XYZ file of C-alpha atoms in Angstrom:
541
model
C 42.318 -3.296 -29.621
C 43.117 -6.004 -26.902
C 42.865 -3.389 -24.308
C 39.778 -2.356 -25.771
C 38.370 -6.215 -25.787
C 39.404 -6.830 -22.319
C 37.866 -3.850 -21.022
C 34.643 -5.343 -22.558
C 35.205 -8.707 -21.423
C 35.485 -7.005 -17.508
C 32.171 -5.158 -18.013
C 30.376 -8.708 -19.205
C 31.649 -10.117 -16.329
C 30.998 -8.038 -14.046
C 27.478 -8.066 -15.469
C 26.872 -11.721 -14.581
C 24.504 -12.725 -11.600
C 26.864 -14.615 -9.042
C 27.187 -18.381 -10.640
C 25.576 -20.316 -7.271
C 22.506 -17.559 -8.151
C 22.445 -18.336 -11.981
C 19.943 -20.665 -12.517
C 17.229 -19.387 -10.875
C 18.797 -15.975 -12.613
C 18.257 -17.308 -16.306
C 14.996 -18.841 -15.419
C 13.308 -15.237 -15.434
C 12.408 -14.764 -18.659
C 10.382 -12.117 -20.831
C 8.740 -14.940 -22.943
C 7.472 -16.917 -19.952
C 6.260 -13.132 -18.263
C 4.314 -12.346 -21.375
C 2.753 -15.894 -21.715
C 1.661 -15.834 -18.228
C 0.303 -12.057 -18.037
C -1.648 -13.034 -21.159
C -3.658 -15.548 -19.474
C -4.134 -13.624 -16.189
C -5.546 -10.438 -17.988
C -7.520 -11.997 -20.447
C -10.826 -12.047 -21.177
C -11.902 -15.007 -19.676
C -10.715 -13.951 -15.967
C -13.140 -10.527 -16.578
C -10.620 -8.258 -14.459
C -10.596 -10.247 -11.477
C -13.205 -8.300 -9.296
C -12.576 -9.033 -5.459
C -15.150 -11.866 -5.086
C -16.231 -12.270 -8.307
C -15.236 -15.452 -11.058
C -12.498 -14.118 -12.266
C -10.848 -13.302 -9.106
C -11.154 -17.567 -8.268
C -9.971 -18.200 -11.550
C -6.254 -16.167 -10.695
C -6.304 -17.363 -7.021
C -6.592 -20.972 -8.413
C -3.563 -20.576 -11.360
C -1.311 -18.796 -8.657
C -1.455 -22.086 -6.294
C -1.085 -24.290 -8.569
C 2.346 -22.645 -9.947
C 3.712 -22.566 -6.419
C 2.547 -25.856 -6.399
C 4.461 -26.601 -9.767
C 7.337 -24.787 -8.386
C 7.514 -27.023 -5.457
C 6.648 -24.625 -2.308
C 5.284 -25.798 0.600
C 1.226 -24.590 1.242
C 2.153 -21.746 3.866
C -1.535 -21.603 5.306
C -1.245 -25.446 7.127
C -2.009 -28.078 4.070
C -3.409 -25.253 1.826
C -1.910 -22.600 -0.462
C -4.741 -20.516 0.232
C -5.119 -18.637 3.407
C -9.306 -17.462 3.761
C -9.890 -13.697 3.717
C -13.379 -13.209 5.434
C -14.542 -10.007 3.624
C -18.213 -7.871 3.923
C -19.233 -6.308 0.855
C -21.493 -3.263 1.480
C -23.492 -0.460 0.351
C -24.342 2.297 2.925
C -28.084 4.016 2.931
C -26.159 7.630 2.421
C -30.073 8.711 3.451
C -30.248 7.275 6.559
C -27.568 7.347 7.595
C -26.680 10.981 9.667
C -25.272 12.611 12.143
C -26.756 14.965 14.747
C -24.381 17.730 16.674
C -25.971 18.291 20.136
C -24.644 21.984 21.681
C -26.363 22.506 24.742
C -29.912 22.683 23.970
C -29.691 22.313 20.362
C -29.659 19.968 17.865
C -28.508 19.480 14.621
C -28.917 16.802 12.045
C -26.368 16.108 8.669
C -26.564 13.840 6.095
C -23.702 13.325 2.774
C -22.375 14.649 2.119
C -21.911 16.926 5.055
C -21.134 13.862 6.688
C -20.613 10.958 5.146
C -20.468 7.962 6.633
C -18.554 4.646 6.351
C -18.902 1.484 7.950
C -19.843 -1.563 7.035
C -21.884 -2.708 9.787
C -25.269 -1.273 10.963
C -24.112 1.296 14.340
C -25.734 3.752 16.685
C -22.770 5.406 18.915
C -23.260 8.093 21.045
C -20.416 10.617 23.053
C -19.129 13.405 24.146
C -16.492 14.855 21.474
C -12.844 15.158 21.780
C -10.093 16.887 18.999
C -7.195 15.253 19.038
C -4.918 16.586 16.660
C -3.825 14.916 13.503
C -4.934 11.749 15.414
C -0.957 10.647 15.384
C 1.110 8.327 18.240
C 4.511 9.105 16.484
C 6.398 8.200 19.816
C 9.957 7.715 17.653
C 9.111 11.426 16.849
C 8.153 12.526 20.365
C 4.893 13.317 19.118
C 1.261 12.438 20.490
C -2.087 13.681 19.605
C -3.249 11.831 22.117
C -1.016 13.218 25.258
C -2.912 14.588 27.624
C -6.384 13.885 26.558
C -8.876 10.668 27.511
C -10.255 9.726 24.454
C -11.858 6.255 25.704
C -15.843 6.004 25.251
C -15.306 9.030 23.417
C -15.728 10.522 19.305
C -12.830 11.540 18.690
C -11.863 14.305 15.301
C -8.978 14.774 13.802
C -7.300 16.574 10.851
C -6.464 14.240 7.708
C -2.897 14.529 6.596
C 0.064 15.301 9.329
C 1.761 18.569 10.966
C 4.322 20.951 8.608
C 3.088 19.118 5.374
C 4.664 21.783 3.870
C 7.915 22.308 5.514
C 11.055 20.764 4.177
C 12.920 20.480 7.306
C 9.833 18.789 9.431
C 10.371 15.838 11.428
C 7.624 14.257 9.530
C 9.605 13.644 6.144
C 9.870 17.058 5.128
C 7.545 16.985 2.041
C 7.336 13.223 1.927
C 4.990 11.117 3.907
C 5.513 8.569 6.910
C 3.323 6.304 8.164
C 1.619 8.500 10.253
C -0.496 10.180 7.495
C -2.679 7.251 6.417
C -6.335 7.621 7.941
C -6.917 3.859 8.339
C -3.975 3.730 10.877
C -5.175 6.830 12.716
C -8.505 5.046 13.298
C -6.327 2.245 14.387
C -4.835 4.526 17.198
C -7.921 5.896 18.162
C -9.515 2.437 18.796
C -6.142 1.620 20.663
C -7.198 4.550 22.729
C -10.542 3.715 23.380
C -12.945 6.155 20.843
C -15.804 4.636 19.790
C -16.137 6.696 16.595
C -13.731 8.741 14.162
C -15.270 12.359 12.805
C -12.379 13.644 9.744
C -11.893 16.842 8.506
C -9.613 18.346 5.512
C -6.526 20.288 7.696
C -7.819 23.827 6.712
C -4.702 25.590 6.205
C -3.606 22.845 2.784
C -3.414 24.940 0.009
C -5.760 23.743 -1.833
C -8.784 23.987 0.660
C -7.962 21.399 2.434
C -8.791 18.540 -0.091
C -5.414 17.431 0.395
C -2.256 15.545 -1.081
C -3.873 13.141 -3.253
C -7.357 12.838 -2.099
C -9.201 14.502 -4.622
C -7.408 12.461 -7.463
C -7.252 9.363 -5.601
C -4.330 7.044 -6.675
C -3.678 8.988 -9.679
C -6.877 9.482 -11.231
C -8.326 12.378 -12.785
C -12.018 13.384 -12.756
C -12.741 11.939 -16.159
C -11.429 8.528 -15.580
C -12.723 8.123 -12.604
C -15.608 8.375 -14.280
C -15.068 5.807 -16.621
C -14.328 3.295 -13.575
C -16.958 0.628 -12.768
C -18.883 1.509 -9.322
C -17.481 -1.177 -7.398
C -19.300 -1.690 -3.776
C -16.684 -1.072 -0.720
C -15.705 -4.188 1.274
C -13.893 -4.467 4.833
C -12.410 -7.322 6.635
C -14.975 -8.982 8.805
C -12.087 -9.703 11.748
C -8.669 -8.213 11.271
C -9.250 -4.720 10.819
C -11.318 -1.146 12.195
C -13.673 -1.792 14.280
C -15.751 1.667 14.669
C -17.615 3.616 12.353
C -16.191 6.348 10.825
C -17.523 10.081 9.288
C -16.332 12.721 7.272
C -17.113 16.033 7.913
C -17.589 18.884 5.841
C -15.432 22.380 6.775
C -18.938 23.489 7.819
C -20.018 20.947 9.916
C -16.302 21.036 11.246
C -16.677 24.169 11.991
C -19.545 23.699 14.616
C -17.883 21.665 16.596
C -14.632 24.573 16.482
C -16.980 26.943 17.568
C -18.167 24.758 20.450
C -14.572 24.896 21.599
C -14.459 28.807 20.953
C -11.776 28.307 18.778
C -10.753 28.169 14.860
C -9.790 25.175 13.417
C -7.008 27.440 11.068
C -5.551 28.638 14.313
C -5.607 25.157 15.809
C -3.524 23.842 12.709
C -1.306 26.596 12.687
C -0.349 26.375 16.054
C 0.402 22.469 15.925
C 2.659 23.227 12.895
C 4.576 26.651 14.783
C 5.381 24.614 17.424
C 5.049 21.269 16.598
C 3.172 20.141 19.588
C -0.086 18.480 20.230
C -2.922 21.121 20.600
C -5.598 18.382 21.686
C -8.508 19.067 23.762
C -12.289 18.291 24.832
C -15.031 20.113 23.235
C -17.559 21.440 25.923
C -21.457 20.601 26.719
C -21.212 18.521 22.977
C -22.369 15.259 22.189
C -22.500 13.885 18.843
C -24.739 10.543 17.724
C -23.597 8.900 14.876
C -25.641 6.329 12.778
C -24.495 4.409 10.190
C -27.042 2.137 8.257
C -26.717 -0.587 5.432
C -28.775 -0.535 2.310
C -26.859 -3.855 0.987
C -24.410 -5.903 3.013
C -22.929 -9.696 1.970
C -20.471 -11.747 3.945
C -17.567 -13.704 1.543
C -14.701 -14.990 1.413
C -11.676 -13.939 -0.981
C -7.814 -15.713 -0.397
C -4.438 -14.658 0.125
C -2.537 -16.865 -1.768
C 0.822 -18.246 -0.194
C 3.511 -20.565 -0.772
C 6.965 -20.945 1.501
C 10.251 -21.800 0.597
C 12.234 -22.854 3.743
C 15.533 -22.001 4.222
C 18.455 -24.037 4.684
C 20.068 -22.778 7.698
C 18.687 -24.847 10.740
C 18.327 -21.977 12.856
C 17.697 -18.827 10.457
C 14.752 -20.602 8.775
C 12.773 -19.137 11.009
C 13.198 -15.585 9.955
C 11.311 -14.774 6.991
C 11.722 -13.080 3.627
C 8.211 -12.068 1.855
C 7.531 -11.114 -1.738
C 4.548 -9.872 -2.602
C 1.771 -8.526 -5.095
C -2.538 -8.342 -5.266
C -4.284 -10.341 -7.548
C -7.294 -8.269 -7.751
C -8.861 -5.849 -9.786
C -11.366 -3.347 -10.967
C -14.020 -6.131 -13.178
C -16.357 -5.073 -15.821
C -16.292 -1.473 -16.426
C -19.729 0.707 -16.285
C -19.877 0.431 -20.605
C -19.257 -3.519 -20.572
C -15.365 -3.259 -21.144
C -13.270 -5.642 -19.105
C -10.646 -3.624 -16.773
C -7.887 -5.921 -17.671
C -5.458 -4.881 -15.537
C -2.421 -6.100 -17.363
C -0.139 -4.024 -14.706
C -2.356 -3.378 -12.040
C -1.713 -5.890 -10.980
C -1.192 -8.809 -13.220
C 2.381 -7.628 -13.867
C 3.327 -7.995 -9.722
C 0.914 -11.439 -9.870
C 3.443 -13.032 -12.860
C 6.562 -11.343 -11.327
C 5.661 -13.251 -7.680
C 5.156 -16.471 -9.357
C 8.430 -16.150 -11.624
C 10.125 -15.776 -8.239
C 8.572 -18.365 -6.855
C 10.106 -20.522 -9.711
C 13.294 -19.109 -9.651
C 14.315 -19.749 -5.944
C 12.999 -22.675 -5.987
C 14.649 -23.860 -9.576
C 18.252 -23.131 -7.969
C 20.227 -25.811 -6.664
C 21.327 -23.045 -4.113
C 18.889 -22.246 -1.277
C 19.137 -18.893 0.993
C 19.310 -19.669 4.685
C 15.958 -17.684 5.632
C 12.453 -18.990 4.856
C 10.994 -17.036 1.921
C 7.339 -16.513 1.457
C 5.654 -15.624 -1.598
C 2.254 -14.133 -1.574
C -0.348 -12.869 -3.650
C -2.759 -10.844 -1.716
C -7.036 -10.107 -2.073
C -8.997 -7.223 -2.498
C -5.970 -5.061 -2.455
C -8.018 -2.286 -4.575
C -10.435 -2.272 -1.968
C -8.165 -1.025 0.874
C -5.303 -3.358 1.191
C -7.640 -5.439 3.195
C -5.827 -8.730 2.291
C -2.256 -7.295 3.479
C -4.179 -5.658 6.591
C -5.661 -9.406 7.427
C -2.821 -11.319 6.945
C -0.450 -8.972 9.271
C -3.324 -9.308 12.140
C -3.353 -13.447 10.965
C 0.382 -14.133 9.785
C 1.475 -17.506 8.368
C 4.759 -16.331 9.412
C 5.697 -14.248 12.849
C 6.039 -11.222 11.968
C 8.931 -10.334 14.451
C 11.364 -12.636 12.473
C 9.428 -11.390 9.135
C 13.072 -9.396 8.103
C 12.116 -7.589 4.891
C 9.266 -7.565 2.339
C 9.141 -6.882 -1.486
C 6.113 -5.907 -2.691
C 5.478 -4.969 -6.164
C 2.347 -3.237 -7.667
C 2.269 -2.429 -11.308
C 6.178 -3.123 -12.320
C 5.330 -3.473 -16.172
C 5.024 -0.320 -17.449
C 7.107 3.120 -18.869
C 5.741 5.916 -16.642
C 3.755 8.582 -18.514
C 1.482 11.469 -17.615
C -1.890 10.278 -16.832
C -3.481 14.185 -17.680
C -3.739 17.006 -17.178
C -5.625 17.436 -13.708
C -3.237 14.768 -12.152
C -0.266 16.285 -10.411
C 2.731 14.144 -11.256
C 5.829 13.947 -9.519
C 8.510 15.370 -12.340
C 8.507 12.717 -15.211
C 11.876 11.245 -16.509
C 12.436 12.119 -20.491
C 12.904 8.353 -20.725
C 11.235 5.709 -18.474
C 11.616 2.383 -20.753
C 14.328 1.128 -17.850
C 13.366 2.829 -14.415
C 12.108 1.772 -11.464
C 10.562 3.007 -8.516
C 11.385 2.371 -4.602
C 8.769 3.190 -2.032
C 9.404 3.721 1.304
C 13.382 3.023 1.562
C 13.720 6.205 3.553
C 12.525 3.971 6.670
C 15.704 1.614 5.706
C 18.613 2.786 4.191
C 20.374 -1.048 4.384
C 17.799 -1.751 2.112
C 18.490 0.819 -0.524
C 22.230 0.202 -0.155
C 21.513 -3.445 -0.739
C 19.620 -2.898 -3.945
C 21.748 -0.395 -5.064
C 24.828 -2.787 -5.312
C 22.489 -5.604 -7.017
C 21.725 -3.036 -9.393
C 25.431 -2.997 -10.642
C 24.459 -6.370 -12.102
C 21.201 -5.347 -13.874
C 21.518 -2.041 -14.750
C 18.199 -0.336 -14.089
C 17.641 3.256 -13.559
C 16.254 3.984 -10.146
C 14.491 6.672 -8.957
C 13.375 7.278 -5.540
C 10.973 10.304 -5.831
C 8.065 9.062 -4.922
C 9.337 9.187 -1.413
C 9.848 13.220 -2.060
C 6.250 13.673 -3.032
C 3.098 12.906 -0.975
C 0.797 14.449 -4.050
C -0.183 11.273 -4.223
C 0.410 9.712 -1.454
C 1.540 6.770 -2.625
C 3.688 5.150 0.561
C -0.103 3.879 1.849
C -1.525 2.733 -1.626
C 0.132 -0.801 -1.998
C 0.384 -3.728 -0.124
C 3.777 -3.114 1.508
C 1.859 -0.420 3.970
C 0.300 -3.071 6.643
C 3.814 -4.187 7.247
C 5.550 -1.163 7.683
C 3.552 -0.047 10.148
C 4.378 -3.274 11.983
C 8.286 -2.105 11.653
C 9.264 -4.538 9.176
C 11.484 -2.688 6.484
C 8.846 -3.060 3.434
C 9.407 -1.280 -0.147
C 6.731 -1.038 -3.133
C 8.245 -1.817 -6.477
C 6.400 0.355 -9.052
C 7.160 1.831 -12.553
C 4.909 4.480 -12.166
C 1.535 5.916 -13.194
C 0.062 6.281 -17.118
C -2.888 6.952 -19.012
C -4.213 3.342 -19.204
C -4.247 2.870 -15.570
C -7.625 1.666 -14.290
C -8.663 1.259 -17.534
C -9.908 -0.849 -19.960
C -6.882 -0.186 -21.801
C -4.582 -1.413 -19.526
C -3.528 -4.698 -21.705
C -1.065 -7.113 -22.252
C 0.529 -5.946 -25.559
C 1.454 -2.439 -23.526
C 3.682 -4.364 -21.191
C 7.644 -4.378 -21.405
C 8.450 -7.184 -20.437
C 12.055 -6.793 -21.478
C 12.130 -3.820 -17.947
C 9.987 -6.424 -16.703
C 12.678 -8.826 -16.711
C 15.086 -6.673 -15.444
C 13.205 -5.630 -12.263
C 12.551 -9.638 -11.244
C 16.135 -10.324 -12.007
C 16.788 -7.767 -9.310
C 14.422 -8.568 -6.766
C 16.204 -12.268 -7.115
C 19.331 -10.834 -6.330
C 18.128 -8.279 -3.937
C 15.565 -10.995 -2.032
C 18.327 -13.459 -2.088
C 20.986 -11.572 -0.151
C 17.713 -10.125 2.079
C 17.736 -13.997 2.981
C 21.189 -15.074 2.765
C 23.516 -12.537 4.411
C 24.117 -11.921 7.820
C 22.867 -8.281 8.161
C 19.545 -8.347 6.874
C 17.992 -4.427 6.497
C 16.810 -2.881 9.438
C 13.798 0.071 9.869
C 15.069 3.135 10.520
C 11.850 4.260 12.470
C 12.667 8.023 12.408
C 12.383 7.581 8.266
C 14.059 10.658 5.931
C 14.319 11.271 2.395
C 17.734 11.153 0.629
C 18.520 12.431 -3.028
């Protein structure tokens, strides 16, 4: 029996959070979570719609807890660091494309092409295919190589090369960064095109729809019908710059034929040999205009509070946690989207932090920044401004902890969703997104985890059905090599839905995963290794 009892006494304390951590440990607690996600998805903030009332309401109660916590404004004297933002509505009639081949012409509208952009654009050029529209130069791969693609309109495939092949260079059956069509139109502005045409890669299995696009991120037909019709927005300054079209396989097609060759060929022979297969299609112009039935210039807020660090010369590097404070509004029947977890549960889990460091007598030796970001559900666009804008440099930025949704047990959504395989229990796992680009932050985590006792899964990084590494905040600054990980407990039923309340949460996991990302965030900013990116990133079990 005394064997027995100090056996148990080891596991308890080996259980216990490191005592010059334990304050700020204890502070993060599921009572103060629930209390605080109540407010934030209530009612009265009407789903915090990117620009609307409610959306003010959250961005005011999230500075004035980092104010209560005692951060320091990040954005000069301010907490709040202005998001210029358009809100738009294209004139799908108006606007068109017309294919010039020699001496004729032809014109498309949507959705043959449809076009995106939220300013009013005539563009005119000769046409140039370059690839998969990927600079991967860690990989030794370019779409770009041999090919002048300035003044030019330049189409691509969506997706990347041997999306099917577990051994590819490209993450097997995973995704990298590469994949994301908002960072291919990046590249092909860094390369001097003056318009984007995209096509489905012909040869995906299901028709080229692709990985995720047809269900978006996670949703099934019938609940995306249930979702409000929310007008796009982009960044005014900060992020793409030329208009953009998608093409239909027919219209596609055209422009193949102009080349005298087949677009399945073309994909298949970038895949068999992995190796650009880029070139100019002959006597072909295309004229793309874009027009504007609504447009409305606004401004939204990232929301930001620092914590310096104690170490005279390290507090320059930087530590960053987190989350979005928008969401979907009113839905189309007059039910609020609450959006208890997406993403009130990330909003509350940010501010705990921000309580927690700053509640223990013991600071790290790196700065640490906590921010909430705007109009995440409308493209990231308040991660993709502040990375172009930083409060911080983002050389010295050392590691980033994002989380988006972290409050649920994953479930199947339905039916017409493909899931990545589905644990029997959920009620204490989490999800790590994108650790295959740094394996010192896994490790680190890992060992943290001894402590608090989660159940992690790293699947997501196995799958790119839904191509989830591009759907949260932590995107924009991986792509700017800084080793960035989405925290996330997984799809359900209730996502962006009306249903997605407060009484659903557990805040018990909830705990749990905050208690973690102390631990883990503390060491990030503490310890003399922080993680590196491993640029070249591949899965492990």
């Amino acid at each position: 029996m005394r064997v027995f009892s100090l056996f148990l006494a080891s596991i308890l304390l080996f259980a216990q959070a490191p005592s010059r951590l334990q304050v700020g440990y204890d502070s993060i607690q599921p009572s103060t979570l629930k209390a605080d996600l109540t407010f934030l998805s209530s009612d009265a903030l009407e789903g915090r719609r990117s620009l609307e009332r409610g959306s003010e309401v959250a961005i005011q109660w999230i500075a004035s807890e980092f104010a209560k916590a005692g951060l320091k404004p990040a954005a000069g004297d301010s907490f709040l660091q202005a998001v210029p933002l358009i809100e738009y509505q294209v004139d799908r009639a108006q606007t068109a494309l017309t294919l010039r081949h020699g001496d004729k012409a032809e014109t498309f509208h949507a959705p043959e092409a449809t076009g995106a952009f939220s300013n009013e654009a005539t563009v005119s050029g000769a046409v140039v295919f370059a690839g998969f529209g990927i600079t991967a130069s860690e990989l030794g791969y370019d779409d770009y190589a041999g090919i002048d693609a300035k003044g030019k309109i330049v189409l691509i495939f969506n997706h990347e090369p041997q999306e099917f092949d577990a051994n590819s260079i490209f993450n097997g059956r995973g995704n990298t960064r590469y994949a994301n069509n908002y960072s291919k139109v990046l590249n092909a502005q860094r390369h001097g095109a003056i318009a984007v045409l995209t096509m489905a890669d012909p040869n995906h299995a299901s028709g080229g729809a692709g990985r995720g696009a047809a269900a978006g991120r996670g949703r099934g037909q019938q609940q995306q019908q249930l979702r409000p019709h929310i007008p796009p927005e982009a960044l005014a300054e900060g992020g793409t710059a030329i208009p953009t079209c998608g093409l239909s396989a027919a219209v596609a097609a055209k422009l193949f034929d102009a080349a005298g060759k087949s677009a399945a060929d073309v994909q298949t022979a970038i895949d068999g040999k992995l190796a650009p297969a880029s070139f100019d299609v002959p006597e072909t112009r295309v004229e793309l205009r874009t027009v504007v039935a609504e447009r409305k210039r606004a401004i939204s807020y990232n929301v930001a509070g620092l914590l310096e660090g104690s170490d005279p010369s390290l507090k320059a590097e930087t530590i960053v946690f987190s989350a979005h404070h928008d969401h979907d509004g009113v839905g189309p029947a007059g039910g609020i989207m609450h959006g208890a977890d997406d993403n009130g549960s990330g909003t509350v889990g940010v501010v705990a932090l921000s309580h927690a460091f700053a509640s223990n007598p013991v600071k790290p030796k790196r700065s640490v920044l906590f921010i909430v970001f705007a109009a995440e559900e409308r493209g990231l666009l308040g991660a993709y401004y502040y990375v172009s804008h930083p409060l911080r440099p983002l050389d010295t930025t050392r590691a980033e902890i994002n989380f988006d949704m972290i409050g649920r047990n994953e479930a199947p959504v339905n039916p017409d969703v493909p899931q990545p395989e589905i644990s029997a229990d959920t009620s204490n796992e989490l999800g790590l997104i994108g650790t295959h680009y740094s394996p010192d932050y896994r490790e680190t985590v890992e060992r943290n985890n001894r402590i608090v006792g989660l159940q992690l899964t790293y699947k997501w990084d196995h799958d790119a059905t839904q191509q989830v590494l591009f759907r949260s905040d932590q995107f924009p600054f991986l792509m700017h090599d800084i080793p960035a990980v989405w925290w996330f407990t997984g799809f359900h039923p209730d996502y962006h839905q009306v249903t997605d309340t407060v009484e659903k949460i557990n805040f018990q996991k909830m705990a749990k995963i905050l208690k973690l990302a102390y631990l883990t965030g503390f060491e990030f900013a503490d310890g003399q290794n922080p993680p590196r990116l491993q640029a070249r990133a591949r899965s492990v079990e």
